[in-house]
Amino acid sequence: AEAAPAPAEAAPPPAPAEAPASRATVAGYGYKVTIGDQEFVVVAADIAEAARRALDAGRGEVSSIEILGRAITG
């Protein structure tokens, strides 16, 4: 008499998907800051930080700040 065939081994579960190494993350918000007649883009956590960074640049008084949107890195 022949032996019954061995049961097939179950395939291992698939490996979990890994996030790509270059996954983009939100780094804050982009703001257009106007000092005199010059415009700069500043990335900051909030509008107060954007104003402080612009003032720290030492180019004069900030005359306007406009939010551009989320800033991403990666």
mmCIF file of C-alpha atoms in Angstrom:
data_model
loop_
_atom_site.group_PDB
_atom_site.id
_atom_site.type_symbol
_atom_site.label_atom_id
_atom_site.label_comp_id
_atom_site.label_asym_id
_atom_site.label_seq_id
_atom_site.Cartn_x
_atom_site.Cartn_y
_atom_site.Cartn_z
ATOM 1 C CA ALA A 1 0.000 0.000 0.000
ATOM 2 C CA GLU A 2 1.189 3.440 -0.829
ATOM 3 C CA ALA A 3 1.598 6.069 1.862
ATOM 4 C CA ALA A 4 -0.662 9.069 1.652
ATOM 5 C CA PRO A 5 1.077 12.163 0.284
ATOM 6 C CA ALA A 6 2.295 14.600 2.896
ATOM 7 C CA PRO A 7 0.014 17.588 3.361
ATOM 8 C CA ALA A 8 1.200 20.675 1.551
ATOM 9 C CA GLU A 9 2.863 23.220 3.783
ATOM 10 C CA ALA A 10 1.019 26.485 4.141
ATOM 11 C CA ALA A 11 2.756 29.412 2.535
ATOM 12 C CA PRO A 12 4.119 31.949 5.022
ATOM 13 C CA PRO A 13 2.041 35.113 5.359
ATOM 14 C CA PRO A 14 3.190 37.992 3.166
ATOM 15 C CA ALA A 15 5.583 40.460 4.735
ATOM 16 C CA PRO A 16 3.966 43.721 5.803
ATOM 17 C CA ALA A 17 4.378 46.552 3.343
ATOM 18 C CA GLU A 18 7.097 48.987 4.280
ATOM 19 C CA ALA A 19 6.803 52.718 3.843
ATOM 20 C CA PRO A 20 9.137 54.078 1.186
ATOM 21 C CA ALA A 21 12.300 55.635 2.588
ATOM 22 C CA SER A 22 11.515 58.922 0.861
ATOM 23 C CA ARG A 23 8.051 59.314 2.362
ATOM 24 C CA ALA A 24 7.063 62.969 2.507
ATOM 25 C CA THR A 25 6.209 64.481 5.864
ATOM 26 C CA VAL A 26 4.641 67.783 6.811
ATOM 27 C CA ALA A 27 7.325 70.131 8.123
ATOM 28 C CA GLY A 28 5.090 73.066 8.975
ATOM 29 C CA TYR A 29 3.550 75.712 6.782
ATOM 30 C CA GLY A 30 4.936 77.958 4.094
ATOM 31 C CA TYR A 31 4.420 81.690 4.555
ATOM 32 C CA LYS A 32 5.122 84.529 2.127
ATOM 33 C CA VAL A 33 6.674 87.275 4.235
ATOM 34 C CA THR A 34 7.051 90.800 2.862
ATOM 35 C CA ILE A 35 9.787 93.043 4.239
ATOM 36 C CA GLY A 36 9.918 96.394 2.483
ATOM 37 C CA ASP A 37 9.581 95.570 -1.206
ATOM 38 C CA GLN A 38 11.144 92.092 -0.895
ATOM 39 C CA GLU A 39 9.184 88.847 -0.532
ATOM 40 C CA PHE A 40 10.532 85.730 1.163
ATOM 41 C CA VAL A 41 9.145 82.245 1.732
ATOM 42 C CA VAL A 42 9.518 81.046 5.310
ATOM 43 C CA VAL A 43 8.702 77.539 6.582
ATOM 44 C CA ALA A 44 7.494 77.602 10.174
ATOM 45 C CA ALA A 45 5.164 75.811 12.579
ATOM 46 C CA ASP A 46 2.869 78.838 12.847
ATOM 47 C CA ILE A 47 2.519 82.482 11.840
ATOM 48 C CA ALA A 48 4.246 83.758 14.991
ATOM 49 C CA GLU A 49 7.325 81.660 14.245
ATOM 50 C CA ALA A 50 7.302 82.853 10.621
ATOM 51 C CA ALA A 51 7.300 86.490 11.780
ATOM 52 C CA ARG A 52 10.060 85.814 14.319
ATOM 53 C CA ARG A 53 12.248 84.084 11.717
ATOM 54 C CA ALA A 54 11.757 86.950 9.288
ATOM 55 C CA LEU A 55 12.675 89.514 11.957
ATOM 56 C CA ASP A 56 15.727 87.453 12.963
ATOM 57 C CA ALA A 57 16.973 87.744 9.374
ATOM 58 C CA GLY A 58 17.582 91.424 10.171
ATOM 59 C CA ARG A 59 16.265 92.892 6.918
ATOM 60 C CA GLY A 60 13.729 95.267 8.453
ATOM 61 C CA GLU A 61 10.159 95.264 9.668
ATOM 62 C CA VAL A 62 7.664 92.702 8.392
ATOM 63 C CA SER A 63 4.889 94.465 6.483
ATOM 64 C CA SER A 64 2.762 91.399 5.633
ATOM 65 C CA ILE A 65 2.556 87.638 6.030
ATOM 66 C CA GLU A 66 0.446 85.330 3.862
ATOM 67 C CA ILE A 67 0.020 81.595 4.433
ATOM 68 C CA LEU A 68 0.838 79.554 1.325
ATOM 69 C CA GLY A 69 -0.029 76.079 2.622
ATOM 70 C CA ARG A 70 1.561 72.983 4.080
ATOM 71 C CA ALA A 71 5.271 72.592 3.618
ATOM 72 C CA ILE A 72 6.476 69.027 3.084
ATOM 73 C CA THR A 73 9.879 67.442 3.170
ATOM 74 C CA GLY A 74 11.145 64.203 1.795
#
